Tab-separated table of C-alpha atoms in Angstrom:
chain	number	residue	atom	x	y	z
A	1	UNK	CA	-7.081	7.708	-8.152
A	2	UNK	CA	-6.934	8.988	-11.555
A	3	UNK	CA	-3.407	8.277	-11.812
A	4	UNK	CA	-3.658	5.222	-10.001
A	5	UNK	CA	-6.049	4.093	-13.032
A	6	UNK	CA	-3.933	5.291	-15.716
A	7	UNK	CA	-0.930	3.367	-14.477
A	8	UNK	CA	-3.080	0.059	-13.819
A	9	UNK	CA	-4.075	0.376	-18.011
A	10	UNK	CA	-0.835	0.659	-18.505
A	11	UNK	CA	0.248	-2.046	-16.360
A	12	UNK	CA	-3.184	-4.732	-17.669
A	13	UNK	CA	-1.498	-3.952	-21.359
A	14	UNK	CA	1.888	-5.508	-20.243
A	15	UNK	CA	0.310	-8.653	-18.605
A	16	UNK	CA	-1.580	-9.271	-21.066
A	17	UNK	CA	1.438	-9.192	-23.773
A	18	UNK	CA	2.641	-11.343	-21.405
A	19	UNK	CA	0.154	-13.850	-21.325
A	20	UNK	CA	-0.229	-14.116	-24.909
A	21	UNK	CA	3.431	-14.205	-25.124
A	22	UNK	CA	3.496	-17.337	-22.762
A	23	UNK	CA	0.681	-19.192	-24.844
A	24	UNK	CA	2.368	-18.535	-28.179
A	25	UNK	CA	5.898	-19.585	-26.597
A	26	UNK	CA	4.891	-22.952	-25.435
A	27	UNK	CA	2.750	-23.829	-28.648
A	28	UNK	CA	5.642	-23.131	-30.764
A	29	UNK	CA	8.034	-25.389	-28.540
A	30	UNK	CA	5.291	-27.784	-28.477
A	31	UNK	CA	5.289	-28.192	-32.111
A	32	UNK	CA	9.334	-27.585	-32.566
A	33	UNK	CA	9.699	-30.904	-29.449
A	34	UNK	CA	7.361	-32.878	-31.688
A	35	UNK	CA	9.164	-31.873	-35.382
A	36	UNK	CA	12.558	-32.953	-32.900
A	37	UNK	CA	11.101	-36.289	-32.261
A	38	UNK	CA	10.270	-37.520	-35.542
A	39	UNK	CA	13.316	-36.999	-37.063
A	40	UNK	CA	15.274	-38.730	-33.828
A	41	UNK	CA	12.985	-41.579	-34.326
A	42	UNK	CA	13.567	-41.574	-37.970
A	43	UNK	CA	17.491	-41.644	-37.450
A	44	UNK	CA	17.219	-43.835	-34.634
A	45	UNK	CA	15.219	-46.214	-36.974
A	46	UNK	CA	18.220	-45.691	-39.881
A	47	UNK	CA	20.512	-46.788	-37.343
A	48	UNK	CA	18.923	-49.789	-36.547
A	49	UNK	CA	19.158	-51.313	-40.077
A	50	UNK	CA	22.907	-50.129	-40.654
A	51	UNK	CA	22.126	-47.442	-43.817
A	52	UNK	CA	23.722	-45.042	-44.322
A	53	UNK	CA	22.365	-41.873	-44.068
A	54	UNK	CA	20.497	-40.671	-46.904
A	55	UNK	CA	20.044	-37.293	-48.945
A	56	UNK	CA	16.606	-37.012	-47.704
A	57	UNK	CA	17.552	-37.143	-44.155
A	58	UNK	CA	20.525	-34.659	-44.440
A	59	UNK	CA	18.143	-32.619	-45.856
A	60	UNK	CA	15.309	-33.081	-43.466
A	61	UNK	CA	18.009	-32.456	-40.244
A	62	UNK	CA	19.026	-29.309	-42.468
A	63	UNK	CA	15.538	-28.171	-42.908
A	64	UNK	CA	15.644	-28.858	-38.525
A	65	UNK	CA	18.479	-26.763	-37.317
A	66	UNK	CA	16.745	-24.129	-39.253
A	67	UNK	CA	13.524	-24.471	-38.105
A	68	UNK	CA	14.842	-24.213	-34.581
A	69	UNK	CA	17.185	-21.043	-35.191
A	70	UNK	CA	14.029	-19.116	-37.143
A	71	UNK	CA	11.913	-20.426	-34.013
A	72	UNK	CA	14.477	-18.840	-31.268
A	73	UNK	CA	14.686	-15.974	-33.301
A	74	UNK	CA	11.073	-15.306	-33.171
A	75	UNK	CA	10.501	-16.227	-29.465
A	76	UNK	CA	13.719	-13.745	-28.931
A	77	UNK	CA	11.995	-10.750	-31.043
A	78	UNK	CA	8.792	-11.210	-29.531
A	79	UNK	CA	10.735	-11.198	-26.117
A	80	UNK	CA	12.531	-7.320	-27.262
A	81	UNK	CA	8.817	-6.303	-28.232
A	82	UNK	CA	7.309	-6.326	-24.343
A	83	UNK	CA	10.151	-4.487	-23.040
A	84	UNK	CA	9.101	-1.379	-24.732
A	85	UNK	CA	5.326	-2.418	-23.242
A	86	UNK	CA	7.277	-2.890	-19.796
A	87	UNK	CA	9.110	0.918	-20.426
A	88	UNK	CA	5.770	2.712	-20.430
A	89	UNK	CA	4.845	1.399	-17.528
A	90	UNK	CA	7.993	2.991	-15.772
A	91	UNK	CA	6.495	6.128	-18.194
A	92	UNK	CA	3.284	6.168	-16.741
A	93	UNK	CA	4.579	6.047	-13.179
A	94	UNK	CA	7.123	8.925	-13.463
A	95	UNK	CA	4.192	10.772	-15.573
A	96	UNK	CA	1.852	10.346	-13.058
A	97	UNK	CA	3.398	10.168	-9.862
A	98	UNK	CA	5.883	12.702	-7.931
A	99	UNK	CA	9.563	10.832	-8.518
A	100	UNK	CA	10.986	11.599	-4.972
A	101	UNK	CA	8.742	12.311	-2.560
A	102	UNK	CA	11.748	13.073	0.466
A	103	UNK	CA	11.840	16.426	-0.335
A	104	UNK	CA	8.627	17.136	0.752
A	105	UNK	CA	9.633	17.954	4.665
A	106	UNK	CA	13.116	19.632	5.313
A	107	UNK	CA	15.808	17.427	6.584
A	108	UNK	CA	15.717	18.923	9.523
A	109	UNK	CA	12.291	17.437	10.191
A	110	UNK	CA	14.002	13.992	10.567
A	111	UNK	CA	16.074	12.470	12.803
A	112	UNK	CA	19.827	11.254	11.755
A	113	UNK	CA	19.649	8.794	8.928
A	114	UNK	CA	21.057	6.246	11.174
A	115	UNK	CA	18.563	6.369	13.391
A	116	UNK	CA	15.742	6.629	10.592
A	117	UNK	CA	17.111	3.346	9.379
A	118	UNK	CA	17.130	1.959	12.422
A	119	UNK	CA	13.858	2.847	13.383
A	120	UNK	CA	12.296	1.259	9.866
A	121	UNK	CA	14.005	-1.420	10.421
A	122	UNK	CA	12.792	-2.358	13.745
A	123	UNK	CA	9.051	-1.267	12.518
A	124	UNK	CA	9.579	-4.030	9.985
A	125	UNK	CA	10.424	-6.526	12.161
A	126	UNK	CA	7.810	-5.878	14.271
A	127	UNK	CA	5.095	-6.012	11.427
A	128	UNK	CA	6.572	-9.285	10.158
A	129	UNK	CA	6.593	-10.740	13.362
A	130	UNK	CA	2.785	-9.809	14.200
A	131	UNK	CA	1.940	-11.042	10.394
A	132	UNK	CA	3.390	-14.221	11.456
A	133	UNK	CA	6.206	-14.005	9.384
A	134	UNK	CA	9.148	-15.282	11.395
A	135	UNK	CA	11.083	-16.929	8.988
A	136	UNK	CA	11.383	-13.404	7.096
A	137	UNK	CA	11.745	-11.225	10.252
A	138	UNK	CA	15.021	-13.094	11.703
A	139	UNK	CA	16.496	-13.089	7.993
A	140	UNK	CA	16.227	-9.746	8.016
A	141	UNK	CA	17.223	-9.320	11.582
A	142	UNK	CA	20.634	-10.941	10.554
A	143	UNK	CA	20.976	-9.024	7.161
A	144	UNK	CA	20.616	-5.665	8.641
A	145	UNK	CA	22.446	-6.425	12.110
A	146	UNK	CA	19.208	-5.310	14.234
A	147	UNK	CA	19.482	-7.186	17.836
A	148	UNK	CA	16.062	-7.935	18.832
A	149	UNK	CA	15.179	-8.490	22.225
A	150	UNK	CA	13.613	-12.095	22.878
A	151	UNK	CA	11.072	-10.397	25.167
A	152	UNK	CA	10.416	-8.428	22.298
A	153	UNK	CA	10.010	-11.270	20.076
A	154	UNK	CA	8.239	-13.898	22.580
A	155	UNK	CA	4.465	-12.477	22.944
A	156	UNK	CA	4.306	-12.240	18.440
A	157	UNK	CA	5.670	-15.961	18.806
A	158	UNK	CA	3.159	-17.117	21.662
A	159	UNK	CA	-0.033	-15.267	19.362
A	160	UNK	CA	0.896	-16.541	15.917
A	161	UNK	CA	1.150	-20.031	17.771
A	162	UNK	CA	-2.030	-19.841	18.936
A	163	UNK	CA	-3.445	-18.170	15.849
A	164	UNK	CA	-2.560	-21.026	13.556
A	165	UNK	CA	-4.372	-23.683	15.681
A	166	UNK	CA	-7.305	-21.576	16.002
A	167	UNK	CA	-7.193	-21.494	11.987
A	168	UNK	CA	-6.750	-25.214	12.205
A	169	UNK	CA	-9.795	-24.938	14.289
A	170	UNK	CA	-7.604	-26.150	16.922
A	171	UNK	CA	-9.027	-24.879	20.607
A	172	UNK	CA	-6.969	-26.167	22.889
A	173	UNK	CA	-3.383	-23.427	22.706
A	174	UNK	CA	-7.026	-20.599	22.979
A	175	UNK	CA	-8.610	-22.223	26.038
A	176	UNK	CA	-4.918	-22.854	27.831
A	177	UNK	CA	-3.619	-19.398	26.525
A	178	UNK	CA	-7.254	-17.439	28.296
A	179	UNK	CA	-7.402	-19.427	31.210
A	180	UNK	CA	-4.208	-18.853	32.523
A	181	UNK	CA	-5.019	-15.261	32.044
A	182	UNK	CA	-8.395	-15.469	33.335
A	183	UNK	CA	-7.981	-12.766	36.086
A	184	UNK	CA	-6.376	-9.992	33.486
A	185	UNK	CA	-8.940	-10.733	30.911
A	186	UNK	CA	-11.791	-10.477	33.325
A	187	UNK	CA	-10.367	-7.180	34.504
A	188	UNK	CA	-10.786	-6.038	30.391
A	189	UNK	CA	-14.043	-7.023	30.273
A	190	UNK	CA	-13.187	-9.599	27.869
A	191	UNK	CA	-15.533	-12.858	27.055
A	192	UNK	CA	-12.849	-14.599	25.009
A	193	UNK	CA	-12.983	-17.559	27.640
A	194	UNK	CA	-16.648	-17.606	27.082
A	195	UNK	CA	-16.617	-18.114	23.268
A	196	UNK	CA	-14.265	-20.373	23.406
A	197	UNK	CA	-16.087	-22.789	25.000
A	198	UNK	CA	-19.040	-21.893	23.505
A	199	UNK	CA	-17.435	-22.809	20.318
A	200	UNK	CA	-16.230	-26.041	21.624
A	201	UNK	CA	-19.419	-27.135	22.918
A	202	UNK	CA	-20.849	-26.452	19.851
A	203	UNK	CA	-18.700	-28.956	17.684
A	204	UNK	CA	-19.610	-31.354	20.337
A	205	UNK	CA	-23.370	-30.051	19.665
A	206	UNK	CA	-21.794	-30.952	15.694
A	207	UNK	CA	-20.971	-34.468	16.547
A	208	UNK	CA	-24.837	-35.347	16.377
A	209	UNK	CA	-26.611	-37.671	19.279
A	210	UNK	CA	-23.490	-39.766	20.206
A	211	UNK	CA	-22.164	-36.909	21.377
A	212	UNK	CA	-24.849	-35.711	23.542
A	213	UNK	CA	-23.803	-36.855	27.175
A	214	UNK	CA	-20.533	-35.064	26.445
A	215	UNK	CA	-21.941	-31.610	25.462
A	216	UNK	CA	-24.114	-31.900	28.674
A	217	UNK	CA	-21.005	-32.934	30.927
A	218	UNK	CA	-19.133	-30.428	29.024
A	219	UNK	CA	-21.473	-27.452	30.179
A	220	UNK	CA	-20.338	-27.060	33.141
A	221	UNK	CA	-17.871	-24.889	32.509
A	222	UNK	CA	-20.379	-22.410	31.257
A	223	UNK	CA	-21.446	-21.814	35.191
A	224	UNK	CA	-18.602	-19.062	35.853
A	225	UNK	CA	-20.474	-17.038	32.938
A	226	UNK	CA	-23.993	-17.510	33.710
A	227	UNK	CA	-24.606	-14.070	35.364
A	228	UNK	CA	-23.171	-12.413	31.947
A	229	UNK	CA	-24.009	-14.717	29.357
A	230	UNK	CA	-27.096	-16.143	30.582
A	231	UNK	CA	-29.213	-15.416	26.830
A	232	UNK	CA	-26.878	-17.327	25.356
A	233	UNK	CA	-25.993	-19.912	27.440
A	234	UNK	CA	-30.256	-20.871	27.566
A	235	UNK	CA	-29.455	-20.622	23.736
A	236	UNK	CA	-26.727	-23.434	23.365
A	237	UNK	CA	-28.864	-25.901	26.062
A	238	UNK	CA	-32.273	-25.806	24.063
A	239	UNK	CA	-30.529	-26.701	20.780
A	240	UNK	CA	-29.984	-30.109	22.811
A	241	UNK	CA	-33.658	-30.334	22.226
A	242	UNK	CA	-33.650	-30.756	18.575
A	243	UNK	CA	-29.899	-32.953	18.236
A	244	UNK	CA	-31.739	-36.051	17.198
A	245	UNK	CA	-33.263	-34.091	14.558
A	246	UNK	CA	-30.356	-32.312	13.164
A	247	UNK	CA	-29.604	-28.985	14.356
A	248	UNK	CA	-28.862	-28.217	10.250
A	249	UNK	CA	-32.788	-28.158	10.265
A	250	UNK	CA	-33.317	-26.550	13.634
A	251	UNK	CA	-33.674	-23.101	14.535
A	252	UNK	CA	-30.819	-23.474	16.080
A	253	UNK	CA	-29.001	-23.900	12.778
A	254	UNK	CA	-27.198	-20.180	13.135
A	255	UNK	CA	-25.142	-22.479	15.608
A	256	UNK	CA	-22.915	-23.691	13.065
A	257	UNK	CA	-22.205	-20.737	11.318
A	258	UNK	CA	-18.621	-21.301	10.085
A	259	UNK	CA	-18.438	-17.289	10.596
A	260	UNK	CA	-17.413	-18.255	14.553
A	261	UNK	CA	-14.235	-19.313	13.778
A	262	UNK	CA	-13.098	-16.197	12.382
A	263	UNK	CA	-15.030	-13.915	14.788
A	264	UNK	CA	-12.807	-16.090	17.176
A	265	UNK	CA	-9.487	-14.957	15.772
A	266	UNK	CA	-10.103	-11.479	15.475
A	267	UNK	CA	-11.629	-11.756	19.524
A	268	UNK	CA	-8.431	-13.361	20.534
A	269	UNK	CA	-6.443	-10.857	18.254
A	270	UNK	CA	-8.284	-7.881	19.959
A	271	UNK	CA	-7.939	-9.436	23.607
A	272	UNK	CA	-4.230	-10.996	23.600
A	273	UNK	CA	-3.187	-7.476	21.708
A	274	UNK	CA	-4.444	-5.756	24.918
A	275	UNK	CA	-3.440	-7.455	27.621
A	276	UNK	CA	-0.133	-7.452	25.993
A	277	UNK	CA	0.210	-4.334	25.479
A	278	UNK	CA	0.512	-4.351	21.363
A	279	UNK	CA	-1.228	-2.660	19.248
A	280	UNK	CA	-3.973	-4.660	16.472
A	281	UNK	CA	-2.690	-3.344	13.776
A	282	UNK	CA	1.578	-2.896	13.088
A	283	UNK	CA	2.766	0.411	13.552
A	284	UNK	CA	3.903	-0.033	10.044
A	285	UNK	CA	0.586	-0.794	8.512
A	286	UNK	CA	-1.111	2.594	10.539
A	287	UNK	CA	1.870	4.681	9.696
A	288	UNK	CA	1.906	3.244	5.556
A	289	UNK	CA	-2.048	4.269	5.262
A	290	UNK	CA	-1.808	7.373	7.227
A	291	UNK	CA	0.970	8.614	4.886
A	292	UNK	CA	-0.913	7.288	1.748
A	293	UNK	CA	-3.704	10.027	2.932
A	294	UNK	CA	-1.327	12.756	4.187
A	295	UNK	CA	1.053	12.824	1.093
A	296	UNK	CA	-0.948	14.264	-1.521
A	297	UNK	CA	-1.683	17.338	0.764
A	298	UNK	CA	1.637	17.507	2.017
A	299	UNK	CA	2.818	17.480	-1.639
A	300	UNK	CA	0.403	20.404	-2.229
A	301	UNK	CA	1.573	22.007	0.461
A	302	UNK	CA	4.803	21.816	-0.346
A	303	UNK	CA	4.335	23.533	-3.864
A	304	UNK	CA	2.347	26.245	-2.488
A	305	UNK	CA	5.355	26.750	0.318
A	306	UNK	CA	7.850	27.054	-2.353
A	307	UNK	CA	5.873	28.705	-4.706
A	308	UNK	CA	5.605	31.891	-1.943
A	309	UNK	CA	8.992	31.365	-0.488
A	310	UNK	CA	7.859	31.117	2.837
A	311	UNK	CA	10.308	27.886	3.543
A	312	UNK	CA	10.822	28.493	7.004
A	313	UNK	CA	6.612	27.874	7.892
A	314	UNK	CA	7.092	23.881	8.401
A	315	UNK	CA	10.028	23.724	11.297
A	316	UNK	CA	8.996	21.548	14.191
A	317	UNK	CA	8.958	17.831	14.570
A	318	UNK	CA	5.611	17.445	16.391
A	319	UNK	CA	3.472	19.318	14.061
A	320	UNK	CA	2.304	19.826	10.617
A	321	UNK	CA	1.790	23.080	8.458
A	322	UNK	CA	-1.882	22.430	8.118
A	323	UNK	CA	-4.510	20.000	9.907
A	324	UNK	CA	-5.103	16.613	8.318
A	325	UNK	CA	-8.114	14.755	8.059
A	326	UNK	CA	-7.001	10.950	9.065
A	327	UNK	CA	-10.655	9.665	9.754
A	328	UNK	CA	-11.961	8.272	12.981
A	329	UNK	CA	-9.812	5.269	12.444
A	330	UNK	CA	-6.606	6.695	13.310
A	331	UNK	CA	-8.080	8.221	16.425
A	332	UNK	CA	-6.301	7.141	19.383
A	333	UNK	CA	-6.365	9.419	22.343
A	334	UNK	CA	-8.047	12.539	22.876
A	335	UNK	CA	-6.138	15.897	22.145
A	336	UNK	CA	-6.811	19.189	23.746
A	337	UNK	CA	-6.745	22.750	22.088
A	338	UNK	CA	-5.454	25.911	23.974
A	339	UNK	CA	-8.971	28.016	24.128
A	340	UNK	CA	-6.498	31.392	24.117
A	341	UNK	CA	-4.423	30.248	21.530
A	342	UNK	CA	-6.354	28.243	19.425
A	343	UNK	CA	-3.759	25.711	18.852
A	344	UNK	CA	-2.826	22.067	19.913
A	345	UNK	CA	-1.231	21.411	22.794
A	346	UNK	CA	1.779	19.327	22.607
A	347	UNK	CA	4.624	17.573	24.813
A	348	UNK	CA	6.563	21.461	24.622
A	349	UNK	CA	3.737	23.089	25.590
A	350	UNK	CA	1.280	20.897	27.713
A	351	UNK	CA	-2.323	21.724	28.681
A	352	UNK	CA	-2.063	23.282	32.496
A	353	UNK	CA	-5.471	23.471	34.693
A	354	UNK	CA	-5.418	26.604	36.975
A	355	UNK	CA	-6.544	26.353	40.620
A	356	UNK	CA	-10.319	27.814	39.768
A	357	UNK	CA	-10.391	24.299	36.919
A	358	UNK	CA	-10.315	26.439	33.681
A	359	UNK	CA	-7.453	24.473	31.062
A	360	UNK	CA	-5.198	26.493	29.154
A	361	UNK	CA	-1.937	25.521	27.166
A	362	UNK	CA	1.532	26.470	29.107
A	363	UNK	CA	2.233	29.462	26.388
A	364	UNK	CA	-0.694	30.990	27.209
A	365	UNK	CA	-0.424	31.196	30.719
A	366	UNK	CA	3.447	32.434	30.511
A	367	UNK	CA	1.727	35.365	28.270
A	368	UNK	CA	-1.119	36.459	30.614
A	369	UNK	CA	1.886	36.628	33.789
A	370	UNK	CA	1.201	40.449	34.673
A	371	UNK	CA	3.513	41.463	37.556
A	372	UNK	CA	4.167	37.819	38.895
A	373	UNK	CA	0.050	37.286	39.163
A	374	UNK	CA	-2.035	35.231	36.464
A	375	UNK	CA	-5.474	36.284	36.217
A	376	UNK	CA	-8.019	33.779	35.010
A	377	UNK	CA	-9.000	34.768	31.466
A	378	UNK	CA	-12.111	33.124	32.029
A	379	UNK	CA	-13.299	34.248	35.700
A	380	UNK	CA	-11.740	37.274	38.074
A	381	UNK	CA	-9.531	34.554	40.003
A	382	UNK	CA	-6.332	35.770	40.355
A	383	UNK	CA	-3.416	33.309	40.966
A	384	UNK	CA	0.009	32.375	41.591
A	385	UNK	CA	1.335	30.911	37.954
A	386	UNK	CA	3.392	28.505	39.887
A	387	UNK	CA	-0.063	26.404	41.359
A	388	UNK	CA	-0.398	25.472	38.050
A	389	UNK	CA	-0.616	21.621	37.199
A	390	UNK	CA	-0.266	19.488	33.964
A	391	UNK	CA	-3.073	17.607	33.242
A	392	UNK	CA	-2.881	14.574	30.929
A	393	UNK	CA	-5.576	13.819	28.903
């Protein structure tokens, strides 16, 4: 973060150049526009009468041109004086930061270049396109020649269409969006149907006593959720108590919490991501932070690799040099390690549970073959290697 810090100094120094740059640059037009205007009134005034013009104007329109030269001139210098400012920026980054950062796997590591751009590309697009950025994601679709599937493109399209009305405050695209998929979100154990009428019945419950009979007829549809939401549903129907009072007063007041709407997006975010089949968060955005943690020890790594000349460590695709602490965040499935072995199992070398239900990875097992038998490492069962199953975690 250190250099982080150093750079942002660096950076604060320029903007504020800039700034003062700006102020100075339009007070000194300011004032040059005004000096301008005088003398055109003056010679527009000369004009008028029919005189000719005098020694004291030709002067004065002399003493203008070069007032505005020396004025350009100045604004121009100033200009040349931030760029070296706007150099030590670039400085500070190439100080404080490693310049090229590709070299820190082998080439081999990657895939062709073709498909890595292809494969960015399409991660873009896809994190545009969940950001609600549409406009963007087909420009760039066209610039870079990457054919995107409609089906691909359709569910992003349906979400941000119903995101923006539920930022409108707009329930209706929410309600008709979860009720048609009423069966699949019930099967998640989602209560985004709930909520949302919850939150509609509560801007009726906003409307005040002339809305009253239509909260009441509107509560009905709370009678699919009683067994589930029955706390809260007693909640909403005793606030009807204190209406002609003002439930700003009441304690029901926690009601009309504005913080509903936007527990309501990220609930219909959460919910229409899974029964989709998308992820939250863009690939993009998971892969960006991950690396911003994993770098600096790969970069480490890397020095200390070269340093002992041991290049040919790092070699496989599926797996790093050393283990790397992501945080529970970036946890999403479990992962098994080989008890023999002491190493992760992978899609080369699965875990495989024996017959007597001990797990060990598939290189294990190949080494403890002894004369076409496998003998449990962890209990006298002896085996055929070949009953053997993958087990997917």
């Amino acid at each position: 973060m250190e250099q982080c810090a150093c750079v942002e100094r660096e950076l604060d120094k320029v903007l504020q150049k800039f700034l003062t740059y700006g102020q100075h640059c339009e007070r000194s037009l300011e004032e040059l526009l005004h000096y301008v205007g005088q003398l055109r009134a003056e010679l527009a005034s000369a004009a008028l009468q029919g005189t000719p013009l005098s020694a004291t104007l030709s002067l004065v329109m002399s003493q203008c041109c070069r007032k505005i030269r020396d004025t350009v001139q100045k604004l121009a210098s100033d200009h040349k004086d931030i760029h070296s400012s706007v150099s030590r920026v670039g400085k500070a980054i190439d100080r404080n930061f490693d310049a090229e950062i590709c070299g820190v796997v082998a080439d081999s590591v990657w895939d062709s270049r073709e498909k890595q751009q292809q494969t960015l590309q399409t991660a873009i697009v896809e994190h545009l396109y969940q950001q609600g950025m549409l406009s963007v994601a087909e420009e760039l679709c066209q610039e870079s020649t990457l054919s995107v599937d409609l089906d691909f493109k359709q569910p992003f399209l349906e979400l941000n269409r119903i995101l923006e009305a539920l930022h409108e405050q707009d329930l209706g695209p929410a309600l008709q969006w979860a009720i048609s998929h009423r069966q699949r979100l019930l099967e998640l154990n989602s209560s985004l149907e709930f909520k949302l009428h919850r939150l509609h019945f509560i801007r009726l419950l906003a409307g005040g006593p002339e809305k009253q009979l239509e909260a009441l007829s509107y509560a009905r549809h709370f009678q699919p959720f009683a067994r589930l939401h029955q706390r809260e549903i007693q909640v909403m129907m005793g606030s009807l108590v204190y209406l002609r009072l003002g439930l700003e007063k009441s304690p029901y007041c926690h009601l009309l919490d504005s913080s509903h709407w936007a527990e309501i997006c990220e609930t219909f975010t959460r919910d229409a991501c899974s029964l989709l089949g998308l992820s939250v968060e863009s690939p993009l955005s998971v892969s960006f932070a991950s690396g911003c943690v994993a770098l600096p020890v790969l970069m480490n790594i890397k020095a200390v690799i070269e340093q002992r000349q041991c290049t040919g460590v790092w070699s496989h695709k599926d797996e790093l040099p050393i283990e790397i602490e992501l945080g529970m965040k970036c946890w999403y499935h479990s992962v098994f390690a080989c008890p023999i072995l002491r190493q992760q199992t992978s899609d080369s070398n699965p875990p495989i549970k024996l017959i007597c239900g001990h797990v060990i990875s598939r290189d294990a097992l190949n080494k403890l073959i002894n004369g076409g038998k496998l003998k449990c490492p962890y209990c006298p069962m002896e085996q055929n290697p070949a009953d053997g199953k993958r087990i997917i975690f």
